[in-house]
Amino acid sequence: MARPYTEQQVLKKLDIPDFRHLTKEKVIAFATMVPKMNPEVAKKALEQFPNFASTSLDVLKEYRSVIQEAMEDDRESMRSCYDMYNRVMDSLEKMLDNDDLTFEQKTYILNQMQEVAAAVADKDSEKSRNRLKLIWVIGGVAAAIVAALASSLGGNIALKESNNIDDDNITDL
């Protein structure tokens, strides 16, 4: 395992002279570094940034609003895309009702309808992938902030102590 970050390393990575200069924009970067920090460094940093929890909540609220906006934009885009697909399908169906079409023409129209159906399926898959990406981003940000808060309360130390169970205790479990 790599050595924990020292105070100077953390400050350098955040490009700040001391932890009092930790800004809202740098909270996420700081939070992701906390699990890799020496516990004393994390505690010292959080002591100098007493409103870390409220700032973290503000950051999460901003992420939430950005994500909601992105989902609404995505919903609107999907709605117009599906409307377009429906218009194309309706047009193709009307063309297919024409009794004067040759077998080849009808086959071509049916192939076009299959392509539209495949495009709709692709769009649904894209929508699912985008949602999963958003969930991962939100989860990562939230996990980083929770880790930072937990370490400030001694969570990092408790985890290290629980990992040092000797072999005799393992057989008793």
Backbone as numpy.savetxt, mean C-alpha at the origin, in Angstrom:
# Nx Ny Nz CAx CAy CAz Cx Cy Cz
22.58 -10.70 11.56 21.75 -9.51 11.56 22.63 -8.26 11.56
22.21 -7.25 10.82 22.99 -6.02 10.72 22.95 -5.26 12.04
24.00 -4.48 12.28 24.05 -3.66 13.49 22.94 -2.62 13.43
22.37 -2.29 14.60 21.33 -1.26 14.61 21.89 0.11 14.22
21.00 0.93 13.66 21.40 2.28 13.29 21.75 3.09 14.53
22.78 3.88 14.39 23.13 4.83 15.45 22.35 6.12 15.21
22.40 7.00 16.18 21.70 8.27 16.05 22.23 9.06 14.85
23.55 9.10 14.68 24.13 9.85 13.57 23.70 9.26 12.22
23.63 7.94 12.13 23.22 7.32 10.88 21.76 7.67 10.55
20.91 7.62 11.55 19.49 7.95 11.35 19.34 9.40 10.91
20.03 10.30 11.61 19.94 11.72 11.26 20.44 11.97 9.84
21.52 11.28 9.47 22.07 11.44 8.13 21.09 10.93 7.08
20.49 9.77 7.32 19.53 9.21 6.37 18.30 10.11 6.21
17.91 10.74 7.31 16.75 11.64 7.26 17.12 13.05 6.81
18.43 13.31 6.72 18.94 14.62 6.31 18.42 15.74 7.21
18.55 15.51 8.53 18.17 16.52 9.52 19.29 16.64 10.55
19.44 17.83 11.16 20.52 18.00 12.14 20.23 17.33 13.48
18.95 17.29 13.89 18.58 16.59 15.12 17.10 16.20 15.00
16.63 15.41 15.95 15.28 14.86 15.84 14.19 15.91 16.02
14.52 17.06 16.55 13.52 18.13 16.65 13.13 18.63 15.27
13.95 18.36 14.27 13.67 18.79 12.90 12.93 17.72 12.09
12.45 16.69 12.76 11.69 15.64 12.08 10.35 16.22 11.64
10.14 16.28 10.35 8.93 16.88 9.79 7.89 15.82 9.48
6.71 16.28 9.21 5.61 15.40 8.84 5.97 14.56 7.62
6.68 15.17 6.69 7.07 14.48 5.46 8.08 13.36 5.73
8.84 13.49 6.80 9.88 12.50 7.09 9.46 11.46 8.13
8.24 11.59 8.64 7.76 10.66 9.67 7.74 9.22 9.14
7.28 9.03 7.93 7.19 7.67 7.37 8.59 7.08 7.22
9.52 7.85 6.71 10.90 7.36 6.57 11.45 6.99 7.93
11.20 7.83 8.91 11.66 7.55 10.28 11.01 6.27 10.80
9.70 6.15 10.62 8.97 4.99 11.14 9.49 3.69 10.54
9.86 3.70 9.26 10.37 2.48 8.64 11.76 2.11 9.15
12.47 3.09 9.69 13.82 2.83 10.20 13.82 2.35 11.65
12.74 2.60 12.39 12.71 2.30 13.82 13.08 0.85 14.14
12.53 -0.15 13.44 12.89 -1.53 13.79 14.39 -1.83 13.63
15.08 -1.03 12.84 16.51 -1.25 12.60 17.38 -0.38 13.50
16.75 0.40 14.37 17.49 1.32 15.24 17.84 0.66 16.56
18.87 1.19 17.13 19.18 0.86 18.52 17.99 1.36 19.34
17.43 0.57 20.27 16.25 1.00 21.02 16.43 2.34 21.74
17.63 2.59 22.22 17.87 3.87 22.90 17.78 5.04 21.93
18.24 4.82 20.70 18.16 5.88 19.67 16.70 6.17 19.35
15.92 5.10 19.17 14.50 5.29 18.86 13.79 6.03 19.99
14.08 5.65 21.22 13.45 6.30 22.37 13.85 7.77 22.44
15.14 8.04 22.23 15.62 9.42 22.27 14.95 10.26 21.18
14.84 9.68 19.99 14.21 10.40 18.87 12.75 10.71 19.19
12.04 9.72 19.70 10.63 9.93 19.98 10.41 10.89 21.15
11.35 10.93 22.07 11.25 11.91 23.15 11.38 13.33 22.62
12.20 13.51 21.59 12.39 14.85 20.99 11.26 15.20 20.02
10.44 14.24 19.70 9.33 14.46 18.78 8.05 13.97 19.47
7.61 14.69 20.52 6.52 14.22 21.36 5.19 14.05 20.64
4.98 14.76 19.55 3.71 14.63 18.84 3.82 13.62 17.69
4.73 12.65 17.82 4.90 11.63 16.77 3.59 10.89 16.50
2.90 10.49 17.57 1.67 9.72 17.39 0.62 10.54 16.64
0.41 11.79 17.03 -0.60 12.59 16.35 -0.17 12.92 14.93
1.11 13.16 14.73 1.60 13.43 13.37 1.44 12.17 12.51
1.71 11.02 13.09 1.54 9.75 12.36 0.09 9.56 11.96
-0.83 9.86 12.88 -2.25 9.75 12.55 -2.63 10.72 11.45
-2.07 11.94 11.49 -2.33 12.90 10.42 -1.85 12.37 9.08
-0.65 11.77 9.09 -0.10 11.20 7.85 -1.01 10.08 7.33
-1.46 9.21 8.24 -2.36 8.12 7.83 -3.68 8.66 7.30
-4.19 9.73 7.89 -5.42 10.33 7.39 -5.21 10.89 5.98
-4.04 11.50 5.76 -3.74 12.02 4.42 -3.65 10.88 3.42
-2.96 9.79 3.82 -2.89 8.61 2.93 -4.29 8.11 2.63
-5.12 8.06 3.66 -6.48 7.56 3.47 -7.23 8.43 2.46
-7.13 9.75 2.60 -7.85 10.62 1.67 -7.30 10.49 0.25
-6.00 10.35 0.12 -5.40 10.16 -1.21 -5.90 8.85 -1.82
-5.95 7.83 -1.00 -6.40 6.52 -1.50 -7.87 6.56 -1.85
-8.68 7.22 -1.03 -10.10 7.34 -1.35 -10.30 8.10 -2.65
-9.52 9.14 -2.84 -9.61 9.92 -4.08 -9.20 9.06 -5.28
-8.12 8.30 -5.10 -7.66 7.43 -6.19 -8.71 6.37 -6.51
-9.34 5.83 -5.47 -10.37 4.82 -5.70 -11.59 5.42 -6.38
-11.94 6.64 -6.03 -13.07 7.30 -6.67 -12.74 7.58 -8.14
-11.53 8.05 -8.41 -11.10 8.27 -9.80 -11.13 6.95 -10.57
-10.65 5.89 -9.91 -10.65 4.57 -10.53 -12.07 4.11 -10.80
-12.97 4.34 -9.84 -14.37 3.95 -9.99 -14.99 4.68 -11.19
-14.72 5.97 -11.29 -15.27 6.76 -12.39 -14.70 6.29 -13.73
-13.41 6.03 -13.75 -12.76 5.54 -14.96 -13.33 4.19 -15.37
-13.52 3.32 -14.39 -14.07 2.00 -14.66 -15.50 2.12 -15.21
-16.29 3.01 -14.61 -17.67 3.20 -15.03 -17.71 3.64 -16.50
-16.90 4.61 -16.87 -16.92 5.07 -18.26 -16.37 4.01 -19.20
-15.39 3.26 -18.72 -14.85 2.18 -19.56 -15.91 1.11 -19.81
-16.62 0.70 -18.75 -17.66 -0.31 -18.92 -18.81 0.21 -19.78
-19.12 1.50 -19.65 -20.15 2.09 -20.51 -19.74 1.99 -21.98
-18.47 2.27 -22.25 -17.97 2.18 -23.62 -18.04 0.73 -24.12
-17.62 -0.22 -23.29 -17.68 -1.63 -23.67 -19.13 -2.04 -23.96
-20.05 -1.57 -23.14 -21.46 -1.90 -23.36 -21.98 -1.33 -24.68
-21.59 -0.10 -25.00 -22.01 0.50 -26.27 -21.45 -0.29 -27.45
-20.19 -0.70 -27.33 -19.58 -1.49 -28.42 -20.32 -2.82 -28.55
-20.59 -3.47 -27.42 -21.29 -4.76 -27.47 -22.69 -4.60 -28.06
-23.39 -3.53 -27.66 -24.73 -3.29 -28.20 -24.67 -3.10 -29.72
-23.69 -2.34 -30.17 -23.54 -2.11 -31.62 -23.23 -3.41 -32.34
-22.36 -4.20 -31.78 -22.02 -5.48 -32.40 -23.22 -6.42 -32.44
-24.02 -6.42 -31.38 -25.22 -7.26 -31.36 -26.21 -6.82 -32.43
-26.38 -5.51 -32.58 -27.29 -5.01 -33.61 -26.80 -5.41 -35.00
-25.50 -5.32 -35.20 -24.92 -5.71 -36.50 -25.16 -7.20 -36.73
-25.05 -7.98 -35.69 -25.20 -9.43 -35.80 -26.64 -9.82 -36.14
-27.61 -8.97 -35.79 -29.01 -9.25 -36.09 -29.33 -9.10 -37.58
-28.43 -8.51 -38.33 -28.63 -8.31 -39.76 -28.56 -9.67 -40.46
-29.68 -10.07 -41.10 -29.75 -11.37 -41.77 -28.96 -11.40 -43.07
-28.56 -10.25 -43.59 -27.85 -10.20 -44.86 -26.35 -10.46 -44.71
-25.87 -10.66 -43.49 -24.43 -10.88 -43.28 -24.03 -12.29 -43.69
-22.81 -12.38 -44.18 -22.27 -13.70 -44.53 -21.80 -14.39 -43.26
-21.51 -15.68 -43.38 -21.00 -16.44 -42.24 -19.69 -15.83 -41.74
-18.81 -15.44 -42.66 -17.54 -14.84 -42.28 -17.73 -13.52 -41.54
-18.67 -12.72 -41.99 -18.94 -11.45 -41.32 -19.48 -11.67 -39.91
-20.38 -12.64 -39.77 -20.92 -12.95 -38.45 -19.82 -13.49 -37.54
-18.95 -14.31 -38.09 -17.83 -14.84 -37.30 -16.92 -13.71 -36.84
-16.67 -12.77 -37.74 -15.83 -11.62 -37.40 -16.47 -10.83 -36.25
-17.76 -10.58 -36.34 -18.46 -9.82 -35.30 -18.41 -10.59 -33.97
-18.61 -11.87 -34.00 -18.53 -12.68 -32.78 -17.12 -12.63 -32.18
-16.11 -12.65 -33.02 -14.73 -12.53 -32.54 -14.50 -11.17 -31.89
-15.07 -10.13 -32.49 -14.95 -8.80 -31.90 -15.63 -8.76 -30.52
-16.76 -9.42 -30.40 -17.47 -9.48 -29.12 -16.63 -10.22 -28.08
-15.96 -11.28 -28.52 -15.08 -12.02 -27.61 -13.92 -11.13 -27.15
-13.38 -10.33 -28.05 -12.28 -9.42 -27.68 -12.74 -8.38 -26.66
-13.95 -7.88 -26.84 -14.49 -6.91 -25.88 -14.67 -7.59 -24.51
-15.19 -8.81 -24.53 -15.37 -9.55 -23.27 -14.01 -9.79 -22.59
-12.99 -10.10 -23.37 -11.65 -10.31 -22.82 -11.10 -9.00 -22.25
-11.37 -7.89 -22.93 -10.92 -6.59 -22.44 -11.60 -6.24 -21.11
-12.88 -6.60 -20.98 -13.59 -6.36 -19.72 -12.96 -7.20 -18.61
-12.64 -8.45 -18.90 -12.00 -9.32 -17.91 -10.64 -8.76 -17.51
-9.88 -8.27 -18.48 -8.57 -7.66 -18.18 -8.73 -6.43 -17.29
-9.75 -5.64 -17.57 -9.99 -4.43 -16.78 -10.34 -4.81 -15.34
-11.13 -5.87 -15.17 -11.46 -6.34 -13.82 -10.21 -6.81 -13.08
-9.33 -7.51 -13.78 -8.08 -7.97 -13.16 -7.20 -6.79 -12.77
-7.14 -5.79 -13.63 -6.36 -4.59 -13.35 -6.89 -3.89 -12.11
-8.20 -3.81 -12.00 -8.82 -3.18 -10.84 -8.44 -3.93 -9.56
-8.47 -5.23 -9.61 -8.10 -6.03 -8.43 -6.64 -5.84 -8.07
-5.76 -5.81 -9.07 -4.32 -5.59 -8.80 -4.08 -4.23 -8.17
-4.76 -3.21 -8.68 -4.60 -1.87 -8.12 -5.07 -1.79 -6.68
-6.16 -2.46 -6.37 -6.64 -2.47 -4.98 -5.64 -3.17 -4.07
-5.09 -4.27 -4.54 -4.10 -4.98 -3.72 -2.87 -4.12 -3.47
-2.43 -3.39 -4.49 -1.29 -2.49 -4.32 -1.59 -1.43 -3.26
-2.79 -0.86 -3.32 -3.18 0.15 -2.34 -3.20 -0.44 -0.93
-3.72 -1.65 -0.82 -3.77 -2.30 0.50 -2.36 -2.53 1.03
-1.42 -2.95 0.17 -0.04 -3.16 0.59 0.61 -1.84 1.04
0.36 -0.78 0.30 0.94 0.52 0.66 0.40 0.97 2.02
-0.91 0.91 2.18 -1.52 1.32 3.45 -1.00 0.46 4.58
-0.95 -0.84 4.35 -0.47 -1.76 5.37 0.97 -1.49 5.76
1.80 -1.21 4.78 3.21 -0.93 5.05 3.39 0.35 5.85
2.67 1.37 5.49 2.76 2.64 6.21 2.26 2.46 7.64
1.12 1.81 7.78 0.56 1.60 9.12 1.49 0.74 9.97
2.05 -0.31 9.38 2.96 -1.19 10.13 4.20 -0.43 10.58
4.73 0.42 9.72 5.92 1.20 10.09 5.62 2.13 11.26
4.47 2.76 11.21 4.11 3.68 12.30 3.86 2.91 13.59
3.16 1.79 13.51 2.92 0.97 14.70 4.24 0.47 15.28
5.16 0.07 14.42 6.47 -0.40 14.90 7.20 0.72 15.63
7.11 1.92 15.07 7.78 3.06 15.73 7.16 3.34 17.09
5.85 3.31 17.15 5.18 3.55 18.43 5.47 2.43 19.42
5.47 1.19 18.95 5.74 0.06 19.83 7.16 0.13 20.39
8.10 0.51 19.54 9.48 0.58 20.02 9.65 1.68 21.05
8.86 2.73 20.90 8.96 3.80 21.90 8.42 3.36 23.25
7.58 2.33 23.22 7.03 1.80 24.46 7.77 0.57 24.95
8.88 0.25 24.30 9.70 -0.88 24.73 9.40 -2.16 23.98
8.62 -2.10 22.93 8.29 -3.29 22.15 9.50 -3.94 21.54
10.45 -3.14 21.10 11.67 -3.67 20.50 12.46 -4.49 21.51
12.55 -4.00 22.72 13.29 -4.69 23.76 12.58 -5.99 24.12
11.26 -5.94 24.24 10.50 -7.14 24.59 10.66 -8.22 23.53
10.68 -7.83 22.27 10.86 -8.80 21.21 12.24 -9.44 21.29
13.27 -8.64 21.57 14.62 -9.19 21.66 14.71 -10.17 22.83
14.07 -9.84 23.96 14.11 -10.71 25.11 13.38 -12.01 24.83
12.24 -11.96 24.13 11.49 -13.18 23.86 12.20 -14.07 22.86
13.09 -13.54 22.06 13.84 -14.34 21.11 15.02 -15.05 21.75
15.34 -14.73 22.99 16.48 -15.33 23.66 16.08 -16.47 24.59
15.06 -17.23 24.23 14.63 -18.38 25.03 15.68 -19.47 24.88
16.11 -20.04 26.03 17.12 -21.09 25.90 16.44 -22.42 25.55
17.24 -23.39 25.11 16.72 -24.65 24.60 15.95 -25.43 25.66
16.31 -25.31 26.94 15.59 -26.02 27.99 14.13 -25.58 28.06
13.89 -24.30 27.88 12.51 -23.78 27.94 11.70 -24.21 26.75
12.32 -24.43 25.62 11.58 -24.82 24.41 10.97 -26.20 24.60
11.69 -27.12 25.22 11.14 -28.46 25.42 9.98 -28.45 26.42
9.94 -27.48 27.31 8.86 -27.39 28.29 7.56 -26.87 27.66
7.65 -26.25 26.51 6.46 -25.66 25.89 5.55 -26.66 25.30
